[in-house]
């Protein structure tokens, strides 16, 4: 038996377990790429990446981040997509199926990942809600021509009002549920096929606007001139952590999406496309934000408030700023929505086994995320003084820390160890056209990725 036939045989063994319904498949390679890029491109690219780059020395951080994406992000992305393809989208069963039932304990990793995704959804949807509130307020003109300090006050007023935050979050979760309830073909596939081209169009249009009216030269220098003195171990570790978050790794999202890949699509190539588009979108977001920030003499290292406080100051004073601001926050909402869809999927695919139960489970899961989200909502107002163990961290900070900074890298490390050491060798070899590419991948997944993640993890915990 040739190696290739052996691979196919190995993979069909793992798929021959009975399932209640035939697995759905993305309608095309484009639909799959749109969904995967949609999951990857989100608040992490447009909100987090620019402020992280801003706070960590610009170009130097960008170089580190690119290295981390190439060396640990892409290999783990290839592993996750393949595990889904060969073990099925239900992350709670995928690991056991791949090891022919012997590795059932690994399924705990699947449950942990899917649970983490729901917790992330509970607060990710809050930030997406802020973006939606800002999109509506920008277009209504209420954000125009205020004094600079009024923009900070504006954001503080939103955070102080739980009812308003809950309202906007509910709209985001409602939109997520109504798309996800339609299943893969009738929901996700149909939505991402037009949302992602729209997102690209908005990014390009806003990039042109920012280049025409802002200081593009200063932004380019900032993003691409490396200041190597900023290359601290801290910056390296936060670049590694961000590589995980931005590629949606470690929470089962890419495993679930991998479960629906059409047979003719090459996983390593798809992973490279996803990483490339994800990076391009992060850089493009930087090229929308920084030209404007520099033209107005604002602070590029303003941190999380960069988008909700600093940028509105500029939009409020620019020609066409109401429309540009409205489009910018709409871009953020679309990016977030195509990510929230993938946060539900690992749990939905694990719990639902037909169309009807899929609808019920997506509703239940979004309701759970919404209820849990109250903890984060209140941590900005009525519970803002509550502290557990750490005087610096609010409850929102804790949820973020435990999921994106602990559970997510652990999930990624688990996948790397499973794919590199526990899964049958033929399973992943079958995805690579060349033996050399496979050997490079195998080295990265067995040694480099787990060690790099261990370093991130140890640093975060200590
Ligand atoms: N990749 C998303 C972003 O950069 O905003 C965040 C994310 C989405 C993480 C989906 C994990 C996930 F499953």
CSV table of C-alpha atoms and ligand atoms in Angstrom, one decimal:
chain,number,residue,atom,x,y,z
A,1,UNK,CA,0.0,0.0,0.0
A,2,UNK,CA,1.5,3.4,-0.9
A,3,UNK,CA,1.9,6.0,1.8
A,4,UNK,CA,-0.9,8.0,0.3
A,5,UNK,CA,-3.4,5.2,0.2
A,6,UNK,CA,-2.4,4.3,3.8
A,7,UNK,CA,-3.2,7.9,4.8
A,8,UNK,CA,-6.6,7.8,3.2
A,9,UNK,CA,-7.2,4.4,4.9
A,10,UNK,CA,-6.1,5.8,8.2
A,11,UNK,CA,-8.3,8.8,7.9
A,12,UNK,CA,-11.4,6.9,6.8
A,13,UNK,CA,-11.0,4.6,9.8
A,14,UNK,CA,-11.4,7.5,12.0
A,15,UNK,CA,-14.4,8.8,10.1
A,16,UNK,CA,-16.2,5.4,9.9
A,17,UNK,CA,-17.7,5.8,13.4
A,18,UNK,CA,-21.4,6.2,13.0
A,19,UNK,CA,-22.7,9.8,13.3
A,20,UNK,CA,-26.4,10.8,13.3
A,21,UNK,CA,-26.2,13.0,10.2
A,22,UNK,CA,-23.7,13.4,7.3
A,23,UNK,CA,-21.1,16.1,8.1
A,24,UNK,CA,-21.8,19.4,6.3
A,25,UNK,CA,-19.1,20.8,4.0
A,26,UNK,CA,-18.3,24.4,3.0
A,27,UNK,CA,-19.7,25.2,-0.4
A,28,UNK,CA,-16.3,26.0,-1.9
A,29,UNK,CA,-12.7,26.7,-1.1
A,30,UNK,CA,-13.6,30.4,-1.0
A,31,UNK,CA,-16.3,29.9,1.5
A,32,UNK,CA,-14.0,27.9,3.8
A,33,UNK,CA,-11.2,30.6,3.5
A,34,UNK,CA,-13.7,33.4,4.1
A,35,UNK,CA,-14.9,31.6,7.3
A,36,UNK,CA,-11.4,30.8,8.5
A,37,UNK,CA,-10.1,34.3,7.7
A,38,UNK,CA,-13.3,35.7,9.2
A,39,UNK,CA,-12.6,33.9,12.5
A,40,UNK,CA,-9.0,35.0,12.5
A,41,UNK,CA,-9.6,38.6,11.7
A,42,UNK,CA,-11.4,40.3,14.5
A,43,UNK,CA,-11.0,42.6,17.4
A,44,UNK,CA,-7.5,41.1,17.8
A,45,UNK,CA,-6.4,42.6,14.5
A,46,UNK,CA,-8.2,46.0,14.5
A,47,UNK,CA,-8.3,46.8,18.2
A,48,UNK,CA,-5.6,44.8,20.0
A,49,UNK,CA,-2.8,44.6,17.4
A,50,UNK,CA,-2.4,48.3,16.8
A,51,UNK,CA,-2.4,49.2,20.5
A,52,UNK,CA,0.0,46.3,21.3
A,53,UNK,CA,2.3,47.5,18.4
A,54,UNK,CA,1.9,51.0,19.7
A,55,UNK,CA,2.9,50.1,23.2
A,56,UNK,CA,5.8,47.8,22.3
A,57,UNK,CA,7.9,49.8,19.9
A,58,UNK,CA,6.1,49.6,16.6
A,59,UNK,CA,8.2,47.9,13.9
A,60,UNK,CA,10.2,45.7,16.4
A,61,UNK,CA,6.9,44.2,17.7
A,62,UNK,CA,5.7,43.7,14.1
A,63,UNK,CA,8.8,41.6,13.3
A,64,UNK,CA,8.5,39.5,16.4
A,65,UNK,CA,4.9,38.9,15.7
A,66,UNK,CA,5.5,37.8,12.1
A,67,UNK,CA,8.1,35.4,13.4
A,68,UNK,CA,5.7,33.9,16.0
A,69,UNK,CA,3.0,33.6,13.4
A,70,UNK,CA,5.3,31.7,11.1
A,71,UNK,CA,7.0,29.5,13.6
A,72,UNK,CA,4.2,28.5,16.0
A,73,UNK,CA,1.0,29.9,14.6
A,74,UNK,CA,1.0,28.3,11.2
A,75,UNK,CA,2.1,24.9,12.3
A,76,UNK,CA,-0.6,24.7,15.0
A,77,UNK,CA,-3.2,26.0,12.5
A,78,UNK,CA,-2.2,23.2,10.1
A,79,UNK,CA,-2.6,20.8,13.0
A,80,UNK,CA,-6.0,22.1,14.1
A,81,UNK,CA,-7.5,22.1,10.6
A,82,UNK,CA,-6.2,18.6,10.0
A,83,UNK,CA,-7.5,17.3,13.3
A,84,UNK,CA,-11.0,18.6,12.4
A,85,UNK,CA,-10.8,17.3,8.9
A,86,UNK,CA,-9.9,13.8,10.0
A,87,UNK,CA,-11.6,13.6,13.4
A,88,UNK,CA,-14.7,15.7,12.8
A,89,UNK,CA,-15.9,19.1,13.8
A,90,UNK,CA,-17.1,18.0,17.3
A,91,UNK,CA,-14.0,18.9,19.2
A,92,UNK,CA,-15.2,17.0,22.2
A,93,UNK,CA,-14.9,13.7,20.2
A,94,UNK,CA,-12.3,14.5,17.6
A,95,UNK,CA,-9.2,13.5,19.5
A,96,UNK,CA,-10.6,10.2,20.6
A,97,UNK,CA,-11.7,9.4,17.1
A,98,UNK,CA,-8.3,10.1,15.6
A,99,UNK,CA,-6.6,7.7,18.0
A,100,UNK,CA,-9.2,5.1,17.4
A,101,UNK,CA,-10.7,5.5,20.9
A,102,UNK,CA,-7.4,4.9,22.7
A,103,UNK,CA,-6.8,8.5,23.3
A,104,UNK,CA,-10.2,9.3,24.7
A,105,UNK,CA,-8.7,11.2,27.6
A,106,UNK,CA,-7.6,13.8,25.0
A,107,UNK,CA,-11.2,14.6,24.5
A,108,UNK,CA,-11.0,16.5,27.8
A,109,UNK,CA,-8.8,18.9,25.9
A,110,UNK,CA,-11.6,19.3,23.4
A,111,UNK,CA,-14.2,20.1,26.1
A,112,UNK,CA,-11.8,22.6,27.7
A,113,UNK,CA,-11.2,24.4,24.4
A,114,UNK,CA,-14.9,24.6,23.5
A,115,UNK,CA,-15.8,25.8,27.0
A,116,UNK,CA,-13.0,28.4,26.8
A,117,UNK,CA,-14.5,29.7,23.5
A,118,UNK,CA,-17.9,30.3,25.2
A,119,UNK,CA,-16.2,32.2,28.0
A,120,UNK,CA,-14.3,34.3,25.5
A,121,UNK,CA,-17.6,34.9,23.6
A,122,UNK,CA,-19.1,36.3,26.8
A,123,UNK,CA,-16.7,39.2,26.9
A,124,UNK,CA,-15.7,39.5,23.3
A,125,UNK,CA,-19.3,40.2,22.4
A,126,UNK,CA,-19.2,43.1,24.9
A,127,UNK,CA,-16.3,44.8,23.1
A,128,UNK,CA,-18.1,44.1,19.8
A,129,UNK,CA,-21.1,45.8,21.4
A,130,UNK,CA,-19.1,48.9,22.1
A,131,UNK,CA,-18.1,49.0,18.5
A,132,UNK,CA,-21.7,48.7,17.4
A,133,UNK,CA,-22.7,51.5,19.8
A,134,UNK,CA,-19.9,53.7,18.3
A,135,UNK,CA,-20.9,52.8,14.7
A,136,UNK,CA,-24.5,54.0,15.4
A,137,UNK,CA,-23.4,57.1,17.4
A,138,UNK,CA,-20.8,58.1,14.7
A,139,UNK,CA,-23.4,58.0,11.9
A,140,UNK,CA,-26.0,59.8,14.0
A,141,UNK,CA,-23.5,62.7,14.2
A,142,UNK,CA,-23.4,62.7,18.0
A,143,UNK,CA,-19.7,62.1,18.1
A,144,UNK,CA,-18.8,65.1,15.9
A,145,UNK,CA,-17.0,68.2,17.1
A,146,UNK,CA,-16.7,67.5,20.8
A,147,UNK,CA,-13.8,68.7,22.8
A,148,UNK,CA,-11.0,66.1,23.1
A,149,UNK,CA,-11.7,65.4,26.7
A,150,UNK,CA,-15.3,64.8,26.0
A,151,UNK,CA,-14.5,61.6,24.0
A,152,UNK,CA,-13.0,60.0,27.1
A,153,UNK,CA,-16.0,61.1,29.1
A,154,UNK,CA,-18.2,59.6,26.4
A,155,UNK,CA,-16.5,56.2,26.7
A,156,UNK,CA,-16.7,56.3,30.5
A,157,UNK,CA,-20.4,57.0,30.3
A,158,UNK,CA,-20.9,53.9,28.2
A,159,UNK,CA,-18.9,51.8,30.6
A,160,UNK,CA,-20.8,53.2,33.6
A,161,UNK,CA,-24.1,52.2,32.1
A,162,UNK,CA,-24.8,48.4,32.4
A,163,UNK,CA,-28.2,48.6,30.7
A,164,UNK,CA,-26.7,50.2,27.6
A,165,UNK,CA,-23.8,47.7,27.4
A,166,UNK,CA,-26.1,44.8,27.8
A,167,UNK,CA,-28.3,46.1,25.1
A,168,UNK,CA,-25.5,46.4,22.5
A,169,UNK,CA,-24.1,43.0,23.5
A,170,UNK,CA,-27.5,41.4,23.1
A,171,UNK,CA,-27.7,42.7,19.6
A,172,UNK,CA,-24.3,41.2,18.8
A,173,UNK,CA,-25.2,37.8,20.4
A,174,UNK,CA,-28.6,37.9,18.7
A,175,UNK,CA,-27.0,38.3,15.3
A,176,UNK,CA,-24.5,35.6,16.1
A,177,UNK,CA,-27.2,33.2,17.2
A,178,UNK,CA,-29.4,33.9,14.2
A,179,UNK,CA,-26.6,33.2,11.8
A,180,UNK,CA,-25.1,30.2,13.6
A,181,UNK,CA,-28.6,28.6,14.1
A,182,UNK,CA,-28.8,28.1,10.3
A,183,UNK,CA,-25.9,25.6,10.5
A,184,UNK,CA,-22.8,25.5,8.4
A,185,UNK,CA,-24.3,25.7,4.9
A,186,UNK,CA,-27.5,27.7,5.7
A,187,UNK,CA,-25.9,30.1,8.2
A,188,UNK,CA,-22.1,30.5,8.4
A,189,UNK,CA,-21.3,29.8,4.8
A,190,UNK,CA,-23.9,32.2,3.5
A,191,UNK,CA,-23.0,35.0,5.9
A,192,UNK,CA,-19.2,34.9,5.5
A,193,UNK,CA,-19.3,34.8,1.7
A,194,UNK,CA,-20.6,38.4,1.6
A,195,UNK,CA,-19.4,39.7,5.0
A,196,UNK,CA,-15.7,39.1,4.2
A,197,UNK,CA,-15.6,40.9,0.8
A,198,UNK,CA,-17.4,43.8,2.5
A,199,UNK,CA,-14.8,43.8,5.3
A,200,UNK,CA,-12.0,43.9,2.7
A,201,UNK,CA,-13.7,46.7,0.9
A,202,UNK,CA,-14.2,48.8,4.0
A,203,UNK,CA,-10.5,48.3,5.0
A,204,UNK,CA,-9.3,49.5,1.6
A,205,UNK,CA,-11.6,52.4,1.5
A,206,UNK,CA,-10.7,53.5,5.0
A,207,UNK,CA,-7.0,53.0,4.2
A,208,UNK,CA,-7.3,55.4,1.2
A,209,UNK,CA,-9.2,57.9,3.4
A,210,UNK,CA,-6.5,57.7,6.1
A,211,UNK,CA,-3.7,58.0,3.6
A,212,UNK,CA,-5.3,61.0,2.0
A,213,UNK,CA,-6.1,62.9,5.1
A,214,UNK,CA,-3.6,61.6,7.6
A,215,UNK,CA,0.2,61.2,8.0
A,216,UNK,CA,0.8,58.0,6.2
A,217,UNK,CA,4.6,58.5,6.2
A,218,UNK,CA,4.7,58.7,10.0
A,219,UNK,CA,2.5,55.6,10.2
A,220,UNK,CA,4.7,53.6,7.8
A,221,UNK,CA,7.8,54.6,9.8
A,222,UNK,CA,6.2,53.7,13.0
A,223,UNK,CA,5.0,50.3,11.9
A,224,UNK,CA,8.0,49.3,9.8
A,225,UNK,CA,11.1,50.9,11.4
A,226,UNK,CA,12.2,48.5,14.0
A,227,UNK,CA,13.4,49.9,17.3
A,228,UNK,CA,15.4,46.9,18.5
A,229,UNK,CA,15.8,48.3,21.9
A,230,UNK,CA,12.1,47.5,22.3
A,231,UNK,CA,12.7,43.8,21.7
A,232,UNK,CA,12.3,42.8,25.3
A,233,UNK,CA,11.4,39.3,26.4
A,234,UNK,CA,8.0,40.7,27.5
A,235,UNK,CA,7.4,41.9,24.0
A,236,UNK,CA,8.3,38.5,22.6
A,237,UNK,CA,6.0,36.8,24.9
A,238,UNK,CA,3.1,39.1,24.2
A,239,UNK,CA,3.7,38.7,20.5
A,240,UNK,CA,3.5,34.9,20.9
A,241,UNK,CA,0.4,35.1,22.9
A,242,UNK,CA,-1.2,37.4,20.4
A,243,UNK,CA,-0.2,35.0,17.5
A,244,UNK,CA,-2.5,32.4,19.1
A,245,UNK,CA,-5.4,34.7,19.8
A,246,UNK,CA,-5.3,36.3,16.3
A,247,UNK,CA,-5.3,33.0,14.5
A,248,UNK,CA,-8.1,31.7,16.7
A,249,UNK,CA,-6.0,28.8,18.0
A,250,UNK,CA,-6.3,26.8,21.2
A,251,UNK,CA,-10.1,27.0,21.5
A,252,UNK,CA,-11.2,24.5,19.0
A,253,UNK,CA,-12.5,27.1,16.5
A,254,UNK,CA,-10.2,26.0,13.7
A,255,UNK,CA,-10.7,22.3,14.5
A,256,UNK,CA,-14.4,22.8,14.1
A,257,UNK,CA,-14.0,24.8,10.9
A,258,UNK,CA,-11.6,22.1,9.6
A,259,UNK,CA,-14.3,19.6,10.1
A,260,UNK,CA,-16.2,21.0,7.1
A,261,UNK,CA,-13.3,21.4,4.6
A,262,UNK,CA,-14.0,20.1,1.1
A,263,UNK,CA,-11.8,17.1,0.2
A,264,UNK,CA,-9.8,19.0,-2.6
A,265,UNK,CA,-8.5,21.8,-0.4
A,266,UNK,CA,-4.9,21.7,0.8
A,267,UNK,CA,-4.7,22.4,4.5
A,268,UNK,CA,-1.1,23.7,4.6
A,269,UNK,CA,-1.9,26.1,1.8
A,270,UNK,CA,-5.1,27.2,3.4
A,271,UNK,CA,-3.3,27.8,6.7
A,272,UNK,CA,-0.7,30.0,4.9
A,273,UNK,CA,-3.5,32.0,3.3
A,274,UNK,CA,-5.3,32.5,6.5
A,275,UNK,CA,-2.1,33.6,8.3
A,276,UNK,CA,-1.3,35.9,5.4
A,277,UNK,CA,-4.7,37.6,5.2
A,278,UNK,CA,-4.9,37.8,9.0
A,279,UNK,CA,-1.5,39.6,9.1
A,280,UNK,CA,-2.4,41.9,6.2
A,281,UNK,CA,-5.6,42.9,7.9
A,282,UNK,CA,-3.8,43.7,11.1
A,283,UNK,CA,-1.2,45.8,9.2
A,284,UNK,CA,-4.0,47.5,7.2
A,285,UNK,CA,-5.8,48.3,10.4
A,286,UNK,CA,-2.6,49.9,11.6
A,287,UNK,CA,-2.5,51.9,8.3
A,288,UNK,CA,-6.0,53.1,8.9
A,289,UNK,CA,-5.4,54.1,12.6
A,290,UNK,CA,-1.9,55.4,12.8
A,291,UNK,CA,-1.9,58.0,9.9
A,292,UNK,CA,-4.9,59.6,11.7
A,293,UNK,CA,-3.4,59.3,15.1
A,294,UNK,CA,-0.1,60.9,14.0
A,295,UNK,CA,-1.8,63.7,11.9
A,296,UNK,CA,-3.6,64.8,15.0
A,297,UNK,CA,-0.5,64.5,17.3
A,298,UNK,CA,-2.3,61.9,19.4
A,299,UNK,CA,-0.6,59.1,21.4
A,300,UNK,CA,0.0,55.9,19.5
A,301,UNK,CA,0.7,54.0,22.7
A,302,UNK,CA,-2.7,54.9,24.3
A,303,UNK,CA,-3.4,51.2,25.0
A,304,UNK,CA,-6.9,49.7,24.9
A,305,UNK,CA,-8.5,53.2,24.6
A,306,UNK,CA,-6.7,53.8,21.3
A,307,UNK,CA,-9.8,53.0,19.3
A,308,UNK,CA,-12.6,54.1,21.6
A,309,UNK,CA,-11.1,57.3,22.9
A,310,UNK,CA,-8.1,58.4,20.8
A,311,UNK,CA,-9.4,57.7,17.4
A,312,UNK,CA,-12.9,59.3,17.8
A,313,UNK,CA,-11.1,62.5,18.8
A,314,UNK,CA,-9.6,62.5,15.3
A,315,UNK,CA,-12.8,61.4,13.5
A,316,UNK,CA,-14.7,64.0,15.4
A,317,UNK,CA,-12.6,66.7,13.8
A,318,UNK,CA,-12.0,65.3,10.3
A,319,UNK,CA,-13.9,66.1,7.1
A,320,UNK,CA,-16.3,63.3,6.5
A,321,UNK,CA,-15.4,62.1,10.0
A,322,UNK,CA,-19.0,61.0,10.9
A,323,UNK,CA,-19.1,58.7,7.9
A,324,UNK,CA,-15.5,57.5,8.1
A,325,UNK,CA,-16.0,56.9,11.9
A,326,UNK,CA,-19.3,55.0,11.2
A,327,UNK,CA,-17.6,52.9,8.5
A,328,UNK,CA,-14.6,52.2,10.8
A,329,UNK,CA,-16.8,50.9,13.6
A,330,UNK,CA,-18.9,49.0,11.1
A,331,UNK,CA,-15.7,47.3,10.0
A,332,UNK,CA,-15.0,46.4,13.6
A,333,UNK,CA,-18.4,45.0,14.1
A,334,UNK,CA,-18.2,42.8,10.9
A,335,UNK,CA,-14.7,41.6,12.0
A,336,UNK,CA,-16.0,40.7,15.4
A,337,UNK,CA,-19.2,39.0,14.2
A,338,UNK,CA,-17.3,36.6,11.9
A,339,UNK,CA,-15.2,35.8,14.9
A,340,UNK,CA,-18.1,35.3,17.4
A,341,UNK,CA,-19.6,32.8,14.9
A,342,UNK,CA,-16.5,30.7,15.2
A,343,UNK,CA,-16.5,30.9,19.0
A,344,UNK,CA,-19.9,29.2,19.2
A,345,UNK,CA,-19.0,26.5,16.7
A,346,UNK,CA,-16.8,24.1,18.8
A,347,UNK,CA,-19.5,23.7,21.4
A,348,UNK,CA,-22.4,23.8,19.0
A,349,UNK,CA,-20.8,21.1,16.8
A,350,UNK,CA,-20.1,19.0,19.9
A,351,UNK,CA,-23.6,19.1,21.3
A,352,UNK,CA,-25.9,19.3,18.3
A,353,UNK,CA,-26.5,16.3,16.1
A,354,UNK,CA,-29.2,17.6,13.7
A,355,UNK,CA,-30.6,20.8,12.4
A,356,UNK,CA,-33.3,21.2,15.1
A,357,UNK,CA,-30.9,20.5,18.0
A,358,UNK,CA,-28.4,22.8,16.4
A,359,UNK,CA,-30.9,25.7,16.6
A,360,UNK,CA,-31.7,24.9,20.2
A,361,UNK,CA,-28.1,24.6,21.2
A,362,UNK,CA,-27.0,27.8,19.5
A,363,UNK,CA,-29.7,29.7,21.4
A,364,UNK,CA,-28.8,28.1,24.7
A,365,UNK,CA,-25.1,28.7,24.1
A,366,UNK,CA,-25.6,32.4,23.3
A,367,UNK,CA,-27.9,32.8,26.3
A,368,UNK,CA,-25.1,31.2,28.5
A,369,UNK,CA,-22.5,33.6,27.0
A,370,UNK,CA,-24.9,36.5,27.6
A,371,UNK,CA,-25.5,35.5,31.2
A,372,UNK,CA,-21.8,35.0,31.9
A,373,UNK,CA,-21.2,38.3,30.1
A,374,UNK,CA,-23.0,40.1,33.0
A,375,UNK,CA,-20.0,39.5,35.1
A,376,UNK,CA,-17.8,41.4,32.7
A,377,UNK,CA,-20.5,44.1,32.2
A,378,UNK,CA,-20.8,44.7,35.9
A,379,UNK,CA,-17.0,44.7,36.4
A,380,UNK,CA,-17.0,48.1,34.6
A,381,UNK,CA,-19.5,49.7,36.9
A,382,UNK,CA,-21.3,48.2,39.9
A,383,UNK,CA,-18.6,45.6,40.6
A,384,UNK,CA,-15.7,47.7,39.5
A,385,UNK,CA,-14.2,47.6,42.9
A,386,UNK,CA,-14.4,43.8,43.3
A,387,UNK,CA,-10.9,42.2,43.4
A,388,UNK,CA,-9.9,38.6,43.8
A,389,UNK,CA,-6.3,37.8,44.8
A,390,UNK,CA,-4.9,40.5,42.6
A,391,UNK,CA,-5.4,44.2,43.4
A,392,UNK,CA,-4.9,45.1,39.8
A,393,UNK,CA,-7.5,42.8,38.1
A,394,UNK,CA,-11.2,43.4,37.8
A,395,UNK,CA,-13.5,40.4,37.1
A,396,UNK,CA,-13.3,41.2,33.4
A,397,UNK,CA,-9.5,41.1,33.6
A,398,UNK,CA,-9.7,37.8,35.3
A,399,UNK,CA,-11.9,36.2,32.7
A,400,UNK,CA,-9.6,37.6,30.0
A,401,UNK,CA,-6.5,36.4,31.8
A,402,UNK,CA,-7.8,32.9,32.5
A,403,UNK,CA,-9.0,32.3,29.0
A,404,UNK,CA,-6.9,34.2,26.4
A,405,UNK,CA,-3.7,34.1,28.5
A,406,UNK,CA,-3.9,30.7,30.1
A,407,UNK,CA,-6.4,28.3,28.7
A,408,UNK,CA,-5.8,29.3,25.1
A,409,UNK,CA,-2.0,28.8,25.0
A,410,UNK,CA,-2.6,25.6,27.0
A,411,UNK,CA,-5.1,24.4,24.4
A,412,UNK,CA,-2.6,25.3,21.6
A,413,UNK,CA,0.2,23.4,23.4
A,414,UNK,CA,-2.1,20.4,23.8
A,415,UNK,CA,-2.9,20.4,20.1
A,416,UNK,CA,0.8,20.6,19.3
A,417,UNK,CA,1.6,17.7,21.6
A,418,UNK,CA,-1.3,15.6,20.3
A,419,UNK,CA,-0.5,16.3,16.6
A,420,UNK,CA,3.2,15.9,17.0
A,421,UNK,CA,3.4,12.9,19.4
A,422,UNK,CA,0.0,11.1,19.8
A,423,UNK,CA,-1.8,11.2,16.5
A,424,UNK,CA,-0.9,8.6,13.9
A,425,UNK,CA,2.0,9.8,11.8
A,426,UNK,CA,0.2,9.1,8.5
A,427,UNK,CA,-2.6,11.4,9.4
A,428,UNK,CA,-0.7,14.6,9.0
A,429,UNK,CA,1.8,13.3,6.5
A,430,UNK,CA,-1.1,12.9,4.1
A,431,UNK,CA,-1.8,16.7,4.2
A,432,UNK,CA,1.6,17.6,2.8
A,433,UNK,CA,2.5,17.4,-0.9
A,434,UNK,CA,6.3,17.4,-0.1
A,435,UNK,CA,8.2,15.3,2.4
A,436,UNK,CA,10.5,18.3,3.2
A,437,UNK,CA,7.6,20.6,4.1
A,438,UNK,CA,6.2,17.8,6.3
A,439,UNK,CA,9.6,17.4,8.1
A,440,UNK,CA,9.8,21.1,8.8
A,441,UNK,CA,6.3,21.1,10.1
A,442,UNK,CA,6.9,18.1,12.3
A,443,UNK,CA,10.0,19.6,13.8
A,444,UNK,CA,8.1,22.9,14.6
A,445,UNK,CA,5.1,21.1,16.0
A,446,UNK,CA,7.0,18.6,18.2
A,447,UNK,CA,9.7,20.8,19.6
A,448,UNK,CA,9.5,24.5,18.8
A,449,UNK,CA,5.7,25.2,19.4
A,450,UNK,CA,5.4,23.4,22.7
A,451,UNK,CA,8.5,25.0,24.1
A,452,UNK,CA,7.6,28.4,22.9
A,453,UNK,CA,4.1,28.1,24.4
A,454,UNK,CA,5.6,26.8,27.6
A,455,UNK,CA,7.7,29.9,27.8
A,456,UNK,CA,4.7,32.1,27.2
A,457,UNK,CA,2.8,30.2,29.8
A,458,UNK,CA,5.4,30.2,32.5
A,459,UNK,CA,5.9,33.9,31.9
A,460,UNK,CA,2.2,34.7,32.2
A,461,UNK,CA,1.7,32.7,35.3
A,462,UNK,CA,4.7,33.9,37.2
B,1,LIG,N1,-9.0,35.7,16.2
B,1,LIG,C1,-9.9,36.6,16.8
B,1,LIG,C2,-9.4,38.0,16.8
B,1,LIG,O1,-8.2,38.2,16.5
B,1,LIG,O2,-10.1,38.9,17.2
B,1,LIG,C3,-10.3,36.2,18.2
B,1,LIG,C4,-10.8,34.8,18.3
B,1,LIG,C5,-11.8,34.4,17.5
B,1,LIG,C6,-10.1,33.9,19.1
B,1,LIG,C7,-12.3,33.1,17.6
B,1,LIG,C8,-10.5,32.6,19.2
B,1,LIG,C9,-11.6,32.2,18.4
B,1,LIG,F1,-12.0,31.0,18.4
